[in-house]
Short mmCIF file of C-alpha atoms in Angstrom, two decimals:
data_model
loop_
_atom_site.label_atom_id
_atom_site.label_comp_id
_atom_site.label_asym_id
_atom_site.label_seq_id
_atom_site.Cartn_x
_atom_site.Cartn_y
_atom_site.Cartn_z
CA MET A 1 8.81 -24.88 30.88
CA PHE A 2 8.59 -21.09 30.94
CA MET A 3 5.42 -19.52 32.38
CA SER A 4 4.33 -15.89 32.45
CA ASP A 5 0.73 -15.03 33.35
CA SER A 6 -1.31 -17.05 30.82
CA VAL A 7 1.58 -17.81 28.44
CA SER A 8 3.86 -20.81 28.56
CA ILE A 9 6.66 -22.39 26.52
CA ASN A 10 6.70 -26.17 26.69
CA SER A 11 8.75 -29.03 25.24
CA LEU A 12 6.90 -32.21 24.24
CA GLU A 13 8.25 -35.73 24.62
CA ASN A 14 9.95 -35.65 21.20
CA GLY A 15 11.38 -32.14 21.66
CA LEU A 16 8.69 -30.29 19.68
CA ILE A 17 8.03 -26.82 21.17
CA LEU A 18 4.48 -25.86 22.19
CA LEU A 19 3.60 -22.21 22.84
CA HIS A 20 0.36 -21.83 24.78
CA ASP A 21 -1.77 -18.79 25.65
CA TYR A 22 -4.73 -19.51 27.92
CA CYS A 23 -7.45 -17.00 26.98
CA LYS A 24 -10.49 -16.88 29.20
CA ASN A 25 -14.02 -16.50 27.85
CA MET A 26 -13.11 -17.38 24.26
CA GLN A 27 -15.17 -19.84 22.23
CA THR A 28 -12.57 -20.13 19.49
CA VAL A 29 -9.18 -21.83 19.67
CA ALA A 30 -6.49 -20.75 17.22
CA VAL A 31 -3.80 -23.29 16.28
CA ARG A 32 -0.70 -22.36 14.31
CA LEU A 33 1.90 -24.87 13.19
CA LEU A 34 5.08 -23.33 11.85
CA VAL A 35 7.76 -25.18 9.88
CA ARG A 36 11.15 -23.49 9.59
CA PHE A 37 11.20 -23.93 5.84
CA GLY A 38 10.57 -21.22 3.27
CA THR A 39 12.03 -19.83 0.08
CA ARG A 40 15.37 -18.80 1.53
CA TYR A 41 16.16 -22.43 2.44
CA GLU A 42 15.79 -23.56 -1.17
CA ARG A 43 19.12 -24.11 -2.95
CA GLU A 44 17.60 -25.32 -6.21
CA LYS A 45 14.21 -26.28 -7.66
CA PHE A 46 12.64 -23.12 -6.29
CA GLY A 47 9.03 -23.27 -5.15
CA MET A 48 9.54 -26.50 -3.20
CA ALA A 49 8.30 -25.16 0.16
CA HIS A 50 5.10 -23.80 -1.39
CA PHE A 51 4.56 -27.00 -3.42
CA ILE A 52 4.83 -29.11 -0.26
CA GLU A 53 2.35 -26.81 1.50
CA HIS A 54 -0.17 -27.48 -1.26
CA MET A 55 0.41 -31.25 -1.14
CA MET A 56 -0.38 -31.40 2.59
CA PHE A 57 -4.05 -30.99 1.65
CA LYS A 58 -4.10 -33.60 -1.14
CA GLY A 59 -4.48 -36.82 0.79
CA THR A 60 -3.08 -39.00 3.60
CA ASN A 61 -3.05 -42.68 4.52
CA LYS A 62 -6.47 -42.12 6.18
CA ARG A 63 -8.19 -39.41 4.12
CA ASN A 64 -8.32 -38.26 0.51
CA TYR A 65 -8.50 -34.56 -0.32
CA LYS A 66 -12.32 -34.53 -0.34
CA GLN A 67 -12.55 -36.26 3.03
CA ILE A 68 -10.15 -33.71 4.50
CA ALA A 69 -12.40 -30.87 3.34
CA ILE A 70 -15.59 -32.55 4.52
CA GLU A 71 -14.28 -33.41 7.99
CA VAL A 72 -12.90 -29.92 8.55
CA GLU A 73 -16.19 -28.33 7.53
CA GLN A 74 -18.22 -30.82 9.60
CA ILE A 75 -16.74 -29.27 12.75
CA GLY A 76 -17.04 -25.72 11.40
CA ALA A 77 -13.28 -25.21 11.37
CA ASP A 78 -11.22 -22.92 9.16
CA LEU A 79 -8.11 -24.72 7.89
CA ASN A 80 -5.53 -22.91 5.76
CA ALA A 81 -1.80 -22.45 5.16
CA TYR A 82 0.73 -20.04 3.69
CA THR A 83 4.38 -20.04 2.70
CA SER A 84 6.76 -17.11 3.27
CA LYS A 85 10.41 -16.41 2.61
CA GLU A 86 11.36 -18.15 5.88
CA HIS A 87 8.48 -20.34 7.04
CA THR A 88 5.49 -22.46 6.13
CA VAL A 89 2.55 -22.00 8.48
CA TYR A 90 -0.55 -24.14 8.83
CA THR A 91 -3.55 -22.47 10.51
CA ILE A 92 -6.74 -23.84 12.00
CA ASN A 93 -9.40 -22.01 13.99
CA VAL A 94 -12.05 -24.14 15.65
CA LEU A 95 -14.60 -24.10 18.45
CA LYS A 96 -12.87 -25.29 21.60
CA ASP A 97 -15.06 -28.42 21.93
CA TYR A 98 -13.72 -29.67 18.59
CA LEU A 99 -10.02 -29.02 19.26
CA PRO A 100 -9.18 -32.76 19.63
CA THR A 101 -10.65 -33.49 16.19
CA ALA A 102 -8.90 -30.50 14.63
CA LEU A 103 -5.49 -31.50 16.01
CA GLU A 104 -5.96 -35.06 14.82
CA ILE A 105 -6.73 -33.86 11.30
CA LEU A 106 -3.82 -31.41 11.30
CA SER A 107 -1.38 -34.04 12.53
CA ASP A 108 -2.63 -36.47 9.88
CA LEU A 109 -1.77 -33.91 7.16
CA ILE A 110 1.66 -33.16 8.59
CA VAL A 111 2.71 -36.72 9.42
CA ASN A 112 0.88 -38.93 6.90
CA SER A 113 0.53 -37.06 3.58
CA THR A 114 1.10 -39.51 0.74
CA PHE A 115 2.09 -37.37 -2.26
CA HIS A 116 0.36 -39.58 -4.82
CA GLN A 117 1.82 -38.97 -8.27
CA GLN A 118 -1.56 -38.11 -9.76
CA GLU A 119 -2.11 -35.44 -7.09
CA VAL A 120 1.40 -34.06 -7.57
CA ASP A 121 0.74 -33.60 -11.28
CA LYS A 122 -2.64 -31.96 -10.66
CA GLU A 123 -1.29 -29.60 -8.01
CA ARG A 124 1.61 -28.59 -10.23
CA ASN A 125 -0.97 -27.31 -12.70
CA VAL A 126 -2.87 -25.53 -9.92
CA ILE A 127 0.32 -23.68 -8.90
CA LEU A 128 1.02 -22.79 -12.54
CA GLN A 129 -2.41 -21.12 -12.56
CA GLU A 130 -1.50 -19.32 -9.35
CA ILE A 131 1.69 -18.01 -10.96
CA ALA A 132 -0.26 -16.86 -14.02
CA GLU A 133 -2.71 -15.04 -11.76
CA CYS A 134 0.15 -13.21 -10.04
CA ILE A 135 1.67 -12.23 -13.39
CA ASP A 136 -1.68 -10.77 -14.41
CA ASP A 137 -1.66 -8.50 -11.34
CA PRO A 138 0.90 -5.79 -12.16
CA GLU A 139 1.45 -4.63 -8.61
CA GLU A 140 1.92 -8.12 -7.25
CA TYR A 141 4.19 -9.02 -10.16
CA LEU A 142 6.28 -5.92 -9.48
CA PHE A 143 6.72 -6.88 -5.83
CA ASP A 144 7.87 -10.38 -6.85
CA GLN A 145 10.38 -9.05 -9.36
CA PHE A 146 11.52 -6.36 -6.92
CA SER A 147 12.37 -9.02 -4.34
CA ASP A 148 14.52 -10.76 -6.94
CA LEU A 149 16.24 -7.43 -7.67
CA CYS A 150 16.99 -6.67 -4.00
CA PHE A 151 18.40 -10.15 -3.38
CA LYS A 152 19.82 -10.92 -6.79
CA ASN A 153 20.89 -14.55 -7.41
CA GLN A 154 20.02 -15.47 -3.81
CA PRO A 155 17.35 -17.84 -2.47
CA MET A 156 15.78 -14.94 -0.53
CA GLY A 157 14.99 -13.18 -3.81
CA HIS A 158 13.23 -16.01 -5.56
CA ASN A 159 9.46 -16.11 -6.01
CA ILE A 160 7.77 -18.13 -3.27
CA LEU A 161 5.66 -19.88 -5.89
CA GLY A 162 8.68 -20.82 -7.99
CA THR A 163 8.64 -20.45 -11.76
CA PRO A 164 7.02 -22.58 -14.50
CA GLU A 165 10.49 -23.90 -15.30
CA SER A 166 11.44 -24.78 -11.69
CA LEU A 167 8.04 -26.40 -11.05
CA LYS A 168 8.49 -28.74 -14.03
CA GLU A 169 11.74 -30.01 -12.49
CA ILE A 170 10.23 -30.90 -9.10
CA THR A 171 9.47 -34.63 -8.79
CA ARG A 172 7.44 -36.60 -6.27
CA ASP A 173 10.69 -37.95 -4.83
CA ASP A 174 11.99 -34.40 -4.41
CA LEU A 175 8.88 -33.40 -2.48
CA ILE A 176 9.00 -36.44 -0.18
CA ALA A 177 12.72 -36.10 0.53
CA THR A 178 12.47 -32.39 1.25
CA LYS A 179 9.43 -32.83 3.46
CA GLU A 180 11.23 -35.50 5.49
CA ARG A 181 14.23 -33.21 5.85
CA TYR A 182 12.34 -30.21 7.22
CA TYR A 183 9.12 -31.49 8.76
CA ASN A 184 10.55 -32.75 12.04
CA ALA A 185 10.33 -31.88 15.74
CA GLN A 186 13.39 -29.63 15.64
CA ASN A 187 11.96 -27.52 12.83
CA ILE A 188 8.31 -27.30 13.93
CA LEU A 189 6.66 -24.98 16.44
CA ILE A 190 3.04 -25.20 17.50
CA SER A 191 1.19 -22.31 19.14
CA ILE A 192 -2.33 -22.54 20.55
CA ALA A 193 -4.42 -19.70 21.95
CA GLY A 194 -7.84 -20.15 23.52
CA GLU A 195 -9.67 -21.30 26.62
CA VAL A 196 -8.10 -24.75 26.74
CA GLU A 197 -6.01 -26.11 29.61
CA LEU A 198 -2.33 -26.78 28.97
CA LYS A 199 -2.34 -30.38 30.19
CA SER A 200 -5.07 -31.44 27.78
CA ILE A 201 -3.20 -29.81 24.88
CA VAL A 202 0.08 -31.49 25.80
CA ASP A 203 -1.67 -34.87 25.97
CA LEU A 204 -3.32 -34.32 22.57
CA LEU A 205 -0.06 -33.21 20.93
CA ASN A 206 1.99 -36.07 22.38
CA LYS A 207 -0.66 -38.44 21.03
CA ASN A 208 -0.91 -36.90 17.58
CA PHE A 209 2.60 -35.59 16.89
CA GLY A 210 4.65 -38.00 19.01
CA ASN A 211 5.81 -39.93 15.94
CA LEU A 212 7.62 -36.94 14.45
CA SER A 213 11.36 -37.62 14.35
CA LEU A 214 13.66 -35.23 16.19
CA GLY A 215 15.57 -34.27 13.03
CA ASN A 216 17.98 -31.37 12.68
CA LYS A 217 17.63 -27.61 12.36
CA GLU A 218 18.72 -26.34 8.97
CA ASP A 219 20.75 -23.19 8.29
CA PHE A 220 20.07 -20.63 5.55
CA GLU A 221 22.33 -18.46 3.43
CA LEU A 222 22.78 -14.91 4.80
CA ALA A 223 21.19 -12.37 2.47
CA GLN A 224 22.95 -9.43 0.81
CA PHE A 225 21.02 -6.42 -0.50
CA THR A 226 21.77 -5.62 -4.16
CA PRO A 227 21.02 -2.11 -5.45
CA GLY A 228 19.74 -1.42 -8.93
CA ALA A 229 16.63 -0.82 -11.01
CA ILE A 230 14.09 -2.94 -12.83
CA MET A 231 11.81 -1.43 -15.47
CA LEU A 232 8.94 -3.67 -16.54
CA ASN A 233 7.10 -2.51 -19.63
CA ARG A 234 3.38 -3.20 -19.78
CA GLU A 235 0.46 -1.32 -21.26
CA LEU A 236 -1.35 -0.02 -18.17
CA GLU A 237 -3.44 2.98 -17.25
CA GLN A 238 -1.21 3.56 -14.24
CA SER A 239 2.45 2.94 -13.49
CA HIS A 240 3.38 1.30 -10.19
CA VAL A 241 6.51 2.42 -8.37
CA LEU A 242 8.55 0.73 -5.64
CA ILE A 243 11.55 2.31 -3.91
CA GLY A 244 13.41 0.10 -1.49
CA LEU A 245 16.42 0.67 0.74
CA GLU A 246 18.50 -1.77 2.74
CA SER A 247 17.32 -1.62 6.31
CA VAL A 248 17.69 -3.28 9.71
CA SER A 249 17.03 -6.80 10.94
CA TYR A 250 14.42 -7.38 13.62
CA ASN A 251 17.24 -7.80 16.16
CA HIS A 252 18.74 -4.38 15.39
CA PRO A 253 18.56 -1.60 18.02
CA GLN A 254 16.85 0.67 15.46
CA PHE A 255 14.09 -1.80 14.58
CA TYR A 256 11.33 0.02 16.47
CA SER A 257 12.62 3.44 15.44
CA GLN A 258 12.18 2.15 11.87
CA GLN A 259 8.57 1.22 12.62
CA LEU A 260 7.72 4.72 13.94
CA PHE A 261 9.61 6.33 11.04
CA SER A 262 7.53 4.30 8.57
CA MET A 263 4.26 5.20 10.29
CA ILE A 264 5.02 8.92 10.19
CA LEU A 265 6.15 8.75 6.58
CA GLY A 266 3.49 6.52 5.03
CA GLY A 267 1.48 4.67 7.64
CA GLY A 268 -1.95 6.18 7.19
CA MET A 269 -4.11 9.08 6.04
CA SER A 270 -2.29 11.58 8.27
CA SER A 271 1.15 10.42 7.10
CA ARG A 272 3.48 12.76 5.22
CA LEU A 273 3.36 10.81 1.97
CA PHE A 274 -0.43 10.60 1.91
CA GLN A 275 -0.92 14.27 2.77
CA GLU A 276 1.64 15.56 0.25
CA ILE A 277 1.14 13.19 -2.69
CA ARG A 278 -2.60 12.52 -2.53
CA GLU A 279 -4.19 15.37 -0.60
CA GLN A 280 -1.97 18.29 -1.62
CA ARG A 281 -0.94 17.31 -5.17
CA GLY A 282 -3.42 14.66 -6.31
CA LEU A 283 -0.59 12.63 -7.83
CA ALA A 284 -1.76 9.22 -6.66
CA TYR A 285 -4.75 7.43 -5.16
CA HIS A 286 -2.55 5.03 -3.18
CA VAL A 287 0.79 5.74 -1.54
CA SER A 288 2.34 4.11 1.50
CA SER A 289 5.53 2.92 3.14
CA PHE A 290 6.41 -0.59 4.35
CA THR A 291 9.06 -2.46 6.29
CA THR A 292 10.18 -6.08 6.06
CA SER A 293 12.73 -7.40 8.54
CA TYR A 294 14.48 -10.76 8.81
CA PRO A 295 17.07 -12.03 11.32
CA ASP A 296 19.94 -10.83 9.13
CA ILE A 297 18.62 -7.94 7.00
CA GLY A 298 15.63 -5.75 6.26
CA ILE A 299 14.02 -3.60 3.57
CA PHE A 300 12.41 -0.19 4.03
CA GLY A 301 10.26 0.89 1.13
CA VAL A 302 7.65 3.21 -0.30
CA ASN A 303 5.20 2.42 -3.08
CA ALA A 304 2.67 4.32 -5.12
CA SER A 305 0.63 4.17 -8.33
CA SER A 306 -0.01 7.06 -10.71
CA LEU A 307 -0.74 7.98 -14.31
CA SER A 308 2.41 7.35 -16.35
CA ASP A 309 2.75 11.02 -17.33
CA ASN A 310 3.09 11.90 -13.62
CA LEU A 311 5.84 9.38 -12.96
CA GLU A 312 8.88 11.68 -12.82
CA THR A 313 7.06 14.18 -10.61
CA LEU A 314 5.79 11.38 -8.38
CA ILE A 315 9.23 9.87 -7.77
CA THR A 316 10.76 13.31 -7.15
CA VAL A 317 8.11 14.20 -4.58
CA MET A 318 8.39 10.77 -2.89
CA ILE A 319 12.12 11.33 -2.42
CA ASP A 320 11.61 14.89 -1.19
CA VAL A 321 9.12 13.69 1.40
CA ILE A 322 11.54 11.00 2.60
CA LYS A 323 14.21 13.69 2.91
CA SER A 324 11.87 15.80 5.01
CA MET A 325 12.03 13.06 7.64
CA ARG A 326 15.38 14.42 8.77
CA ASP A 327 13.19 16.62 11.02
CA ILE A 328 10.05 15.26 12.65
CA GLU A 329 7.59 16.87 15.00
CA GLU A 330 6.88 15.75 18.56
CA GLU A 331 3.17 15.86 17.76
CA GLU A 332 3.39 13.36 14.89
CA LEU A 333 5.73 11.13 16.89
CA ASN A 334 3.26 11.03 19.79
CA ARG A 335 0.44 10.33 17.35
CA VAL A 336 2.08 7.25 15.83
CA LYS A 337 3.13 6.00 19.27
CA GLN A 338 -0.53 6.07 20.26
CA GLN A 339 -1.45 4.31 16.99
CA PHE A 340 1.16 1.63 17.72
CA LYS A 341 -0.10 1.19 21.26
CA ALA A 342 -3.76 1.01 20.28
CA SER A 343 -3.29 -1.41 17.39
CA SER A 344 -1.01 -3.67 19.48
CA LEU A 345 -3.33 -3.83 22.48
CA MET A 346 -6.56 -4.11 20.53
CA ALA A 347 -5.15 -6.98 18.48
CA GLN A 348 -4.98 -9.08 21.65
CA ASP A 349 -8.75 -9.46 21.50
CA SER A 350 -8.18 -12.00 18.69
CA VAL A 351 -7.04 -15.54 19.47
CA SER A 352 -5.64 -15.68 15.92
CA PHE A 353 -3.38 -12.71 16.63
CA ARG A 354 -2.31 -14.18 19.97
CA ALA A 355 -1.35 -17.52 18.44
CA GLU A 356 0.62 -15.80 15.65
CA TYR A 357 2.28 -13.42 18.11
CA LEU A 358 3.59 -16.38 20.15
CA LEU A 359 5.22 -17.79 17.03
CA ASN A 360 6.72 -14.48 15.93
CA SER A 361 8.13 -13.69 19.36
CA TYR A 362 9.63 -17.11 19.86
CA ILE A 363 11.12 -17.28 16.37
CA LYS A 364 12.74 -13.87 16.79
CA TYR A 365 13.83 -13.94 20.41
CA HIS A 366 13.49 -17.53 21.69
CA LYS A 367 11.13 -16.22 24.35
CA ILE A 368 7.71 -14.61 24.57
CA ILE A 369 8.02 -10.87 25.14
CA PRO A 370 4.77 -9.41 26.56
CA ILE A 371 3.19 -6.90 24.18
CA SER A 372 2.97 -4.43 27.05
CA GLN A 373 6.76 -4.56 27.25
CA ILE A 374 7.13 -3.77 23.57
CA VAL A 375 4.62 -0.90 23.84
CA ALA A 376 6.59 0.51 26.79
CA LYS A 377 9.81 0.29 24.79
CA VAL A 378 8.27 2.06 21.80
CA THR A 379 6.81 4.76 24.02
CA LYS A 380 10.31 5.66 25.22
CA ILE A 381 11.75 6.18 21.73
CA SER A 382 12.83 9.79 21.30
CA LYS A 383 12.46 12.20 18.42
CA SER A 384 16.23 12.12 17.82
CA GLU A 385 16.24 8.29 17.63
CA VAL A 386 13.66 8.33 14.85
CA GLU A 387 15.61 11.08 13.03
CA ASP A 388 18.79 9.01 13.42
CA TYR A 389 17.08 6.28 11.41
CA TYR A 390 16.76 8.73 8.50
CA HIS A 391 20.52 9.23 8.62
CA PHE A 392 20.93 5.45 8.56
CA LEU A 393 18.78 5.31 5.42
CA LYS A 394 20.88 8.02 3.76
CA GLN A 395 23.81 5.60 3.69
CA SER A 396 21.73 2.64 2.49
CA LYS A 397 21.78 0.89 -0.87
CA ILE A 398 18.74 1.73 -3.00
CA ALA A 399 16.62 -0.22 -5.46
CA LEU A 400 13.90 1.03 -7.80
CA GLY A 401 11.15 -0.97 -9.46
CA ILE A 402 8.56 0.30 -11.96
CA ILE A 403 5.92 -1.41 -14.06
CA GLY A 404 4.04 0.57 -16.70
CA ASN A 405 4.35 2.05 -20.15
CA ASN A 406 6.52 5.13 -19.62
CA ASN A 407 9.69 3.78 -18.01
CA LYS A 408 13.00 5.56 -18.26
CA ASP A 409 16.36 4.35 -16.94
CA GLU A 410 17.16 7.87 -15.69
CA TYR A 411 14.40 7.57 -13.06
CA TYR A 412 16.93 5.67 -10.94
CA ASN A 413 19.08 8.82 -10.77
CA LEU A 414 16.19 10.60 -9.00
CA ILE A 415 16.30 8.40 -5.92
CA ASN A 416 19.15 9.98 -4.01
CA LEU A 417 18.74 10.80 -0.33
CA THR A 418 22.08 12.60 0.15
#
């Protein structure tokens, strides 16, 4: 067991890892259960991880789907889940007095879900509606297609929801076999933050999750960034633009320089992109930058929406503003450092954030790094280190995605940082 202040890393009787943060004077307890299984683990029949997530709520040996909902709401808890490229996470927030009940319900879903054929067929249709809803949202649809462009013909690039075609191929037996393969003690982490003593949590988890088999950790295929362009034609009032560049993993020495770079470029109302594109030129209502990092690769990107007639000007100005990042000012660097510090420290007031932070830190580094340590590290980053990240981006592969009604292949030629 590792202990630091209020935080501990513990191994249960079956090898399952528990991350615990004892938070005084909190009425709420946040529970997060992470399964190391997401889109990038899927070799075929894409959408399996997300389908299984849905089925966890559709009935167990003890409860049907309605009883699950009633019992969760009877204790005033908030139960949810989400699937990402790398993980499936189940979340429950509950008043501390009802934690034993909440953990029993959560364990019942994870261990005893039955996957009745009738429920599988119904939930397949629900997910098809979810896919249709995403297609109807042009910006969300662009992001999904852009991911497929950046990681072409790779599991990492596939839509988390799957496709109508892949969903039709997934059988009940597929779901059960895949769930048994990944939902085991080696692949699951549980984090709990709140005013609850460690011993009582360990006893509850050994009781409720003790039957999970040890299992094996699964590997994933390393991702490769693929440059290119995707032009999606659709009759819209605005065109939506995404520019993405291959970037660093979260283990890379430049990871936090990347974060500060992104904040200066497009992280808020004082950022360079917002000031130039919205305030100075009125080219867009929304413009921002984003970063996504994995253990093996990352993406740095900027996105904006504008009237289609403005598209060429918008892309040109976006690239010019990125190029301006070869030189940054000490004042703006200090400003985003303070933003980073404030947002990081203020977030600790939330037990939900604390539970999620434990998971993220352990998944990335196999230890819990205190937030104060990260803030101190970011505070020491120099102007030249952030500027060096720009020179890294200059050498990166580039991808462009546009959805709208005025797309031209030559727009890709505009996105050159050299």
